[in-house]
Short mmCIF file of N, CA, C and O in Angstrom, two decimals:
data_model
loop_
_atom_site.label_atom_id
_atom_site.label_comp_id
_atom_site.label_asym_id
_atom_site.label_seq_id
_atom_site.Cartn_x
_atom_site.Cartn_y
_atom_site.Cartn_z
N UNK A 10 -9.72 -4.06 13.97
CA UNK A 10 -11.00 -4.33 13.32
C UNK A 10 -10.68 -5.27 12.13
O UNK A 10 -9.78 -5.00 11.36
N UNK A 11 -11.48 -6.19 11.95
CA UNK A 11 -11.38 -7.13 10.79
C UNK A 11 -12.22 -6.67 9.65
O UNK A 11 -13.45 -6.25 9.80
N UNK A 12 -11.65 -6.53 8.47
CA UNK A 12 -12.31 -6.13 7.23
C UNK A 12 -12.60 -7.36 6.42
O UNK A 12 -11.83 -8.31 6.47
N UNK A 13 -13.72 -7.43 5.67
CA UNK A 13 -14.11 -8.58 4.95
C UNK A 13 -13.11 -8.85 3.75
O UNK A 13 -12.97 -9.96 3.39
N UNK A 14 -12.54 -7.84 3.26
CA UNK A 14 -11.57 -7.92 2.11
C UNK A 14 -10.25 -7.29 2.50
O UNK A 14 -10.22 -6.44 3.37
N UNK A 15 -9.20 -7.58 1.79
CA UNK A 15 -7.93 -6.90 2.07
C UNK A 15 -7.99 -5.42 1.78
O UNK A 15 -8.77 -4.95 0.95
N UNK A 16 -7.17 -4.66 2.57
CA UNK A 16 -7.10 -3.22 2.35
C UNK A 16 -5.90 -2.88 1.43
O UNK A 16 -4.88 -3.58 1.48
N UNK A 17 -6.06 -1.84 0.72
CA UNK A 17 -5.06 -1.43 -0.21
C UNK A 17 -4.46 -0.05 0.28
O UNK A 17 -5.15 0.85 0.71
N UNK A 18 -3.09 -0.06 0.36
CA UNK A 18 -2.40 1.12 0.88
C UNK A 18 -2.27 2.15 -0.26
O UNK A 18 -2.07 1.84 -1.48
N UNK A 19 -2.47 3.38 0.16
CA UNK A 19 -2.36 4.50 -0.85
C UNK A 19 -1.82 5.77 -0.14
O UNK A 19 -1.72 5.79 1.08
N UNK A 20 -1.52 6.76 -0.97
CA UNK A 20 -1.01 8.04 -0.48
C UNK A 20 -2.05 9.06 -0.85
O UNK A 20 -2.38 9.13 -2.09
N UNK A 21 -2.48 9.94 0.00
CA UNK A 21 -3.41 10.92 -0.27
C UNK A 21 -2.78 12.08 -1.11
O UNK A 21 -1.72 12.57 -0.78
N UNK A 22 -3.53 12.44 -2.16
CA UNK A 22 -3.05 13.53 -2.96
C UNK A 22 -3.84 14.79 -2.56
O UNK A 22 -3.23 15.84 -2.18
N UNK A 23 -5.15 14.71 -2.46
CA UNK A 23 -6.06 15.78 -1.99
C UNK A 23 -7.35 15.21 -1.71
O UNK A 23 -7.85 14.31 -2.34
N UNK A 24 -8.08 15.90 -0.82
CA UNK A 24 -9.48 15.63 -0.50
C UNK A 24 -10.31 16.84 -0.92
O UNK A 24 -9.91 17.97 -0.64
N UNK A 25 -11.49 16.57 -1.49
CA UNK A 25 -12.29 17.70 -1.98
C UNK A 25 -13.75 17.29 -1.99
O UNK A 25 -14.07 16.06 -1.87
N UNK A 26 -14.60 18.19 -2.13
CA UNK A 26 -16.11 17.94 -2.20
C UNK A 26 -16.59 17.15 -1.04
O UNK A 26 -17.60 16.37 -1.22
N UNK A 27 -15.92 17.11 0.08
CA UNK A 27 -16.32 16.39 1.34
C UNK A 27 -16.34 14.90 1.24
O UNK A 27 -16.05 14.17 2.17
N UNK A 28 -16.66 14.34 0.12
CA UNK A 28 -16.73 12.89 -0.03
C UNK A 28 -15.85 12.28 -1.07
O UNK A 28 -15.88 11.02 -1.31
N UNK A 29 -14.94 13.04 -1.68
CA UNK A 29 -14.08 12.52 -2.70
C UNK A 29 -12.60 12.88 -2.36
O UNK A 29 -12.31 13.84 -1.71
N UNK A 30 -11.76 11.96 -2.74
CA UNK A 30 -10.27 12.16 -2.55
C UNK A 30 -9.60 11.56 -3.69
O UNK A 30 -9.90 10.53 -4.20
N UNK A 31 -8.51 12.29 -4.16
CA UNK A 31 -7.61 11.69 -5.16
C UNK A 31 -6.48 11.09 -4.36
O UNK A 31 -5.91 11.67 -3.43
N UNK A 32 -6.07 9.93 -4.78
CA UNK A 32 -5.01 9.12 -4.13
C UNK A 32 -4.10 8.54 -5.19
O UNK A 32 -4.44 8.40 -6.33
N UNK A 33 -2.89 8.21 -4.68
CA UNK A 33 -1.94 7.44 -5.43
C UNK A 33 -1.74 6.09 -4.85
O UNK A 33 -1.39 5.95 -3.70
N UNK A 34 -2.11 5.05 -5.62
CA UNK A 34 -2.05 3.64 -5.15
C UNK A 34 -0.58 3.24 -5.08
O UNK A 34 0.30 3.91 -5.68
N UNK A 35 -0.26 2.15 -4.43
CA UNK A 35 1.18 1.66 -4.36
C UNK A 35 1.76 1.37 -5.71
O UNK A 35 2.89 1.36 -5.98
N UNK A 36 0.83 1.06 -6.69
CA UNK A 36 1.27 0.73 -8.11
C UNK A 36 1.64 2.01 -8.82
O UNK A 36 2.20 1.96 -9.93
N UNK A 37 1.37 3.21 -8.28
CA UNK A 37 1.73 4.41 -8.85
C UNK A 37 0.54 5.09 -9.59
O UNK A 37 0.51 6.14 -10.04
N UNK A 38 -0.57 4.24 -9.70
CA UNK A 38 -1.80 4.69 -10.37
C UNK A 38 -2.51 5.71 -9.53
O UNK A 38 -2.64 5.58 -8.32
N UNK A 39 -3.01 6.78 -10.15
CA UNK A 39 -3.85 7.81 -9.50
C UNK A 39 -5.35 7.47 -9.76
O UNK A 39 -5.69 7.05 -10.83
N UNK A 40 -6.13 7.67 -8.68
CA UNK A 40 -7.55 7.34 -8.82
C UNK A 40 -8.38 8.24 -7.77
O UNK A 40 -7.74 8.83 -6.88
N UNK A 41 -9.63 8.26 -7.96
CA UNK A 41 -10.49 8.99 -7.05
C UNK A 41 -11.23 7.94 -6.24
O UNK A 41 -11.70 6.91 -6.75
N UNK A 42 -11.38 8.24 -4.91
CA UNK A 42 -12.04 7.35 -3.96
C UNK A 42 -13.17 8.03 -3.24
O UNK A 42 -13.15 9.25 -3.14
N UNK A 43 -14.03 7.25 -2.64
CA UNK A 43 -15.17 7.73 -1.88
C UNK A 43 -14.77 7.78 -0.37
O UNK A 43 -14.10 6.90 0.12
N UNK A 44 -15.15 8.89 0.31
CA UNK A 44 -14.89 9.08 1.67
C UNK A 44 -16.19 9.42 2.36
O UNK A 44 -16.81 10.42 2.15
N UNK A 45 -16.69 8.41 3.20
CA UNK A 45 -18.05 8.61 3.79
C UNK A 45 -18.00 9.59 4.96
O UNK A 45 -19.08 10.01 5.34
N UNK A 46 -16.82 10.00 5.38
CA UNK A 46 -16.77 10.95 6.45
C UNK A 46 -16.84 12.38 5.96
O UNK A 46 -15.96 12.86 5.29
N UNK A 47 -17.90 13.15 6.30
CA UNK A 47 -18.11 14.46 5.72
C UNK A 47 -17.52 15.51 6.61
O UNK A 47 -17.64 16.72 6.31
N UNK A 48 -16.90 15.20 7.73
CA UNK A 48 -16.29 16.18 8.60
C UNK A 48 -14.95 16.72 7.92
O UNK A 48 -14.51 16.14 6.93
N UNK A 49 -14.42 17.75 8.42
CA UNK A 49 -13.23 18.40 7.81
C UNK A 49 -11.97 17.51 7.83
O UNK A 49 -11.17 17.51 6.98
N UNK A 50 -11.86 16.76 8.87
CA UNK A 50 -10.66 15.83 9.04
C UNK A 50 -9.36 16.53 8.70
O UNK A 50 -8.52 16.02 7.91
N UNK A 51 -9.17 17.72 9.32
CA UNK A 51 -7.95 18.49 9.05
C UNK A 51 -6.67 17.75 9.26
O UNK A 51 -5.71 17.92 8.44
N UNK A 52 -6.50 17.02 10.30
CA UNK A 52 -5.35 16.27 10.61
C UNK A 52 -5.15 15.05 9.72
O UNK A 52 -4.00 14.52 9.58
N UNK A 53 -6.19 14.60 9.09
CA UNK A 53 -6.09 13.33 8.28
C UNK A 53 -6.07 13.66 6.76
O UNK A 53 -5.85 12.74 6.04
N UNK A 54 -6.26 14.93 6.47
CA UNK A 54 -6.37 15.23 4.98
C UNK A 54 -5.17 15.87 4.36
O UNK A 54 -5.21 16.59 3.37
N UNK A 55 -4.02 15.77 5.04
CA UNK A 55 -2.77 16.37 4.49
C UNK A 55 -2.23 15.55 3.35
O UNK A 55 -2.23 14.32 3.39
N UNK A 56 -1.86 16.21 2.30
CA UNK A 56 -1.31 15.52 1.17
C UNK A 56 -0.15 14.62 1.61
O UNK A 56 0.67 15.05 2.49
N UNK A 57 -0.03 13.42 1.15
CA UNK A 57 1.00 12.44 1.53
C UNK A 57 0.60 11.59 2.62
O UNK A 57 1.34 10.62 2.92
N UNK A 58 -0.53 11.82 3.33
CA UNK A 58 -0.98 10.93 4.36
C UNK A 58 -1.18 9.51 3.85
O UNK A 58 -1.69 9.29 2.83
N UNK A 59 -0.55 8.54 4.64
CA UNK A 59 -0.76 7.18 4.26
C UNK A 59 -2.22 6.73 4.64
O UNK A 59 -2.66 6.92 5.72
N UNK A 60 -2.96 6.22 3.61
CA UNK A 60 -4.34 5.80 3.88
C UNK A 60 -4.54 4.40 3.43
O UNK A 60 -3.73 3.82 2.65
N UNK A 61 -5.64 3.80 3.82
CA UNK A 61 -5.98 2.36 3.41
C UNK A 61 -7.35 2.36 2.81
O UNK A 61 -8.30 2.98 3.43
N UNK A 62 -7.54 1.62 1.74
CA UNK A 62 -8.73 1.59 1.06
C UNK A 62 -9.35 0.22 0.93
O UNK A 62 -8.58 -0.74 1.01
N UNK A 63 -10.64 0.13 0.89
CA UNK A 63 -11.28 -1.14 0.61
C UNK A 63 -11.85 -1.15 -0.73
O UNK A 63 -12.20 -0.05 -1.26
N UNK A 64 -12.10 -2.30 -1.29
CA UNK A 64 -12.69 -2.37 -2.61
C UNK A 64 -14.11 -2.90 -2.46
O UNK A 64 -14.32 -3.94 -1.82
N UNK A 65 -15.04 -2.21 -2.98
CA UNK A 65 -16.48 -2.51 -2.83
C UNK A 65 -17.08 -2.67 -4.19
O UNK A 65 -17.58 -1.76 -4.84
N UNK A 66 -16.96 -3.86 -4.81
CA UNK A 66 -17.47 -4.11 -6.18
C UNK A 66 -18.96 -4.18 -6.40
O UNK A 66 -19.49 -5.30 -6.70
N UNK A 67 -19.60 -3.06 -6.23
CA UNK A 67 -21.04 -3.04 -6.48
C UNK A 67 -21.24 -2.35 -7.85
O UNK A 67 -20.77 -1.25 -8.05
N UNK A 68 -21.97 -2.98 -8.80
CA UNK A 68 -22.12 -2.44 -10.10
C UNK A 68 -22.76 -1.09 -10.18
O UNK A 68 -22.45 -0.30 -11.05
N UNK A 69 -23.59 -0.71 -9.18
CA UNK A 69 -24.22 0.57 -9.27
C UNK A 69 -23.48 1.70 -8.59
O UNK A 69 -23.94 2.83 -8.57
N UNK A 70 -22.34 1.41 -8.04
CA UNK A 70 -21.46 2.43 -7.41
C UNK A 70 -20.54 2.96 -8.43
O UNK A 70 -19.86 2.27 -9.11
N UNK A 71 -20.37 4.26 -8.46
CA UNK A 71 -19.50 4.92 -9.40
C UNK A 71 -18.05 4.78 -8.94
O UNK A 71 -17.19 4.47 -9.71
N UNK A 72 -17.83 4.96 -7.66
CA UNK A 72 -16.47 4.77 -7.08
C UNK A 72 -16.47 3.52 -6.22
O UNK A 72 -17.23 3.39 -5.27
N UNK A 73 -15.64 2.53 -6.65
CA UNK A 73 -15.64 1.28 -5.92
C UNK A 73 -14.51 1.19 -4.89
O UNK A 73 -14.51 0.15 -4.10
N UNK A 74 -13.63 2.16 -4.71
CA UNK A 74 -12.66 2.19 -3.69
C UNK A 74 -13.15 3.13 -2.67
O UNK A 74 -13.58 4.24 -2.91
N UNK A 75 -13.11 2.67 -1.36
CA UNK A 75 -13.55 3.46 -0.21
C UNK A 75 -12.43 3.70 0.77
O UNK A 75 -11.76 2.75 1.15
N UNK A 76 -12.29 4.93 1.17
CA UNK A 76 -11.25 5.24 2.23
C UNK A 76 -11.68 4.79 3.57
O UNK A 76 -12.76 5.14 4.16
N UNK A 77 -10.90 3.84 4.17
CA UNK A 77 -11.22 3.19 5.47
C UNK A 77 -10.48 3.78 6.67
O UNK A 77 -11.05 4.04 7.65
N UNK A 78 -9.17 3.86 6.49
CA UNK A 78 -8.33 4.25 7.56
C UNK A 78 -7.20 5.28 7.09
O UNK A 78 -6.88 5.31 5.93
N UNK A 79 -6.75 6.00 8.10
CA UNK A 79 -5.60 6.90 7.77
C UNK A 79 -4.54 6.62 8.92
O UNK A 79 -4.88 6.41 9.98
N UNK A 80 -3.25 6.78 8.56
CA UNK A 80 -2.18 6.58 9.51
C UNK A 80 -1.68 8.00 9.80
O UNK A 80 -1.18 8.62 8.99
N UNK A 81 -1.78 8.26 11.15
CA UNK A 81 -1.35 9.52 11.64
C UNK A 81 -0.36 9.31 12.79
O UNK A 81 -0.72 8.69 13.83
N UNK A 82 0.90 9.68 12.65
CA UNK A 82 1.92 9.49 13.72
C UNK A 82 2.03 8.13 14.20
O UNK A 82 2.09 7.78 15.35
N UNK A 83 1.83 7.13 13.25
CA UNK A 83 1.99 5.73 13.49
C UNK A 83 0.70 5.08 14.10
O UNK A 83 0.72 3.91 14.45
N UNK A 84 -0.40 5.84 14.17
CA UNK A 84 -1.63 5.36 14.70
C UNK A 84 -2.66 5.26 13.56
O UNK A 84 -2.80 6.17 12.84
N UNK A 85 -3.37 4.11 13.52
CA UNK A 85 -4.44 4.03 12.46
C UNK A 85 -5.75 4.65 13.05
O UNK A 85 -6.11 4.39 14.17
N UNK A 86 -6.34 5.51 12.25
CA UNK A 86 -7.56 6.18 12.54
C UNK A 86 -8.64 5.83 11.58
O UNK A 86 -8.48 5.84 10.40
N UNK A 87 -9.84 5.37 12.18
CA UNK A 87 -10.98 4.98 11.37
C UNK A 87 -11.56 6.22 10.68
O UNK A 87 -11.93 7.22 11.33
N UNK A 88 -11.80 6.20 9.38
CA UNK A 88 -12.36 7.24 8.65
C UNK A 88 -13.78 6.91 8.16
O UNK A 88 -14.65 7.79 8.13
N UNK A 89 -13.99 5.71 7.80
CA UNK A 89 -15.34 5.33 7.27
C UNK A 89 -16.38 5.24 8.35
O UNK A 89 -16.35 4.44 9.29
N UNK A 90 -17.37 6.14 8.25
CA UNK A 90 -18.40 6.30 9.26
C UNK A 90 -19.32 5.10 9.32
O UNK A 90 -19.97 4.83 10.35
N UNK A 91 -19.28 4.28 8.31
CA UNK A 91 -20.13 3.03 8.22
C UNK A 91 -19.61 2.08 9.39
O UNK A 91 -20.39 1.26 9.93
N UNK A 92 -18.35 2.13 9.76
CA UNK A 92 -17.74 1.24 10.72
C UNK A 92 -17.62 1.83 12.13
O UNK A 92 -16.91 1.24 13.01
N UNK A 93 -18.16 3.03 12.34
CA UNK A 93 -17.98 3.77 13.60
C UNK A 93 -18.42 2.87 14.76
O UNK A 93 -17.71 2.77 15.82
N UNK A 94 -19.57 2.34 14.80
CA UNK A 94 -20.07 1.54 15.85
C UNK A 94 -19.25 0.34 16.16
O UNK A 94 -18.90 -0.04 17.31
N UNK A 95 -18.77 -0.34 15.09
CA UNK A 95 -17.86 -1.54 15.22
C UNK A 95 -16.57 -1.12 15.88
O UNK A 95 -16.06 -1.90 16.78
N UNK A 96 -16.04 0.02 15.48
CA UNK A 96 -14.75 0.43 16.16
C UNK A 96 -14.90 0.75 17.63
O UNK A 96 -14.03 0.43 18.46
N UNK A 97 -15.98 1.42 17.91
CA UNK A 97 -16.27 1.74 19.41
C UNK A 97 -16.41 0.43 20.16
O UNK A 97 -15.89 0.32 21.26
N UNK A 98 -17.22 -0.55 19.68
CA UNK A 98 -17.43 -1.78 20.39
C UNK A 98 -16.13 -2.50 20.65
O UNK A 98 -15.90 -3.06 21.63
N UNK A 99 -15.35 -2.53 19.56
CA UNK A 99 -14.02 -3.22 19.61
C UNK A 99 -13.11 -2.54 20.63
O UNK A 99 -12.39 -3.22 21.32
N UNK A 100 -13.17 -1.23 20.70
CA UNK A 100 -12.29 -0.50 21.65
C UNK A 100 -12.67 -0.80 23.14
O UNK A 100 -11.84 -0.98 24.00
N UNK A 101 -13.97 -0.85 23.33
CA UNK A 101 -14.44 -1.16 24.70
C UNK A 101 -14.23 -2.56 25.12
O UNK A 101 -13.71 -2.96 26.04
#
């Protein structure tokens, strides 16, 4: 799937409140990101999971980094529900 902006690699620290996650960016900085997927995502929410974030610079958004993908056993898994239809269409 093509994203409009580059993705940023991070490591998951913890996921909480269904839509929030604390992550550590490659720079070592800790931050909170938005996760649009409200399911439990048990296999994707383990601390240390490699994840990819997009930057959404909208002034009215409190969190401008969005969790897009997670890497599980070498496979990228789509997390952002906004792109669900695009991912299915691309797979077919």
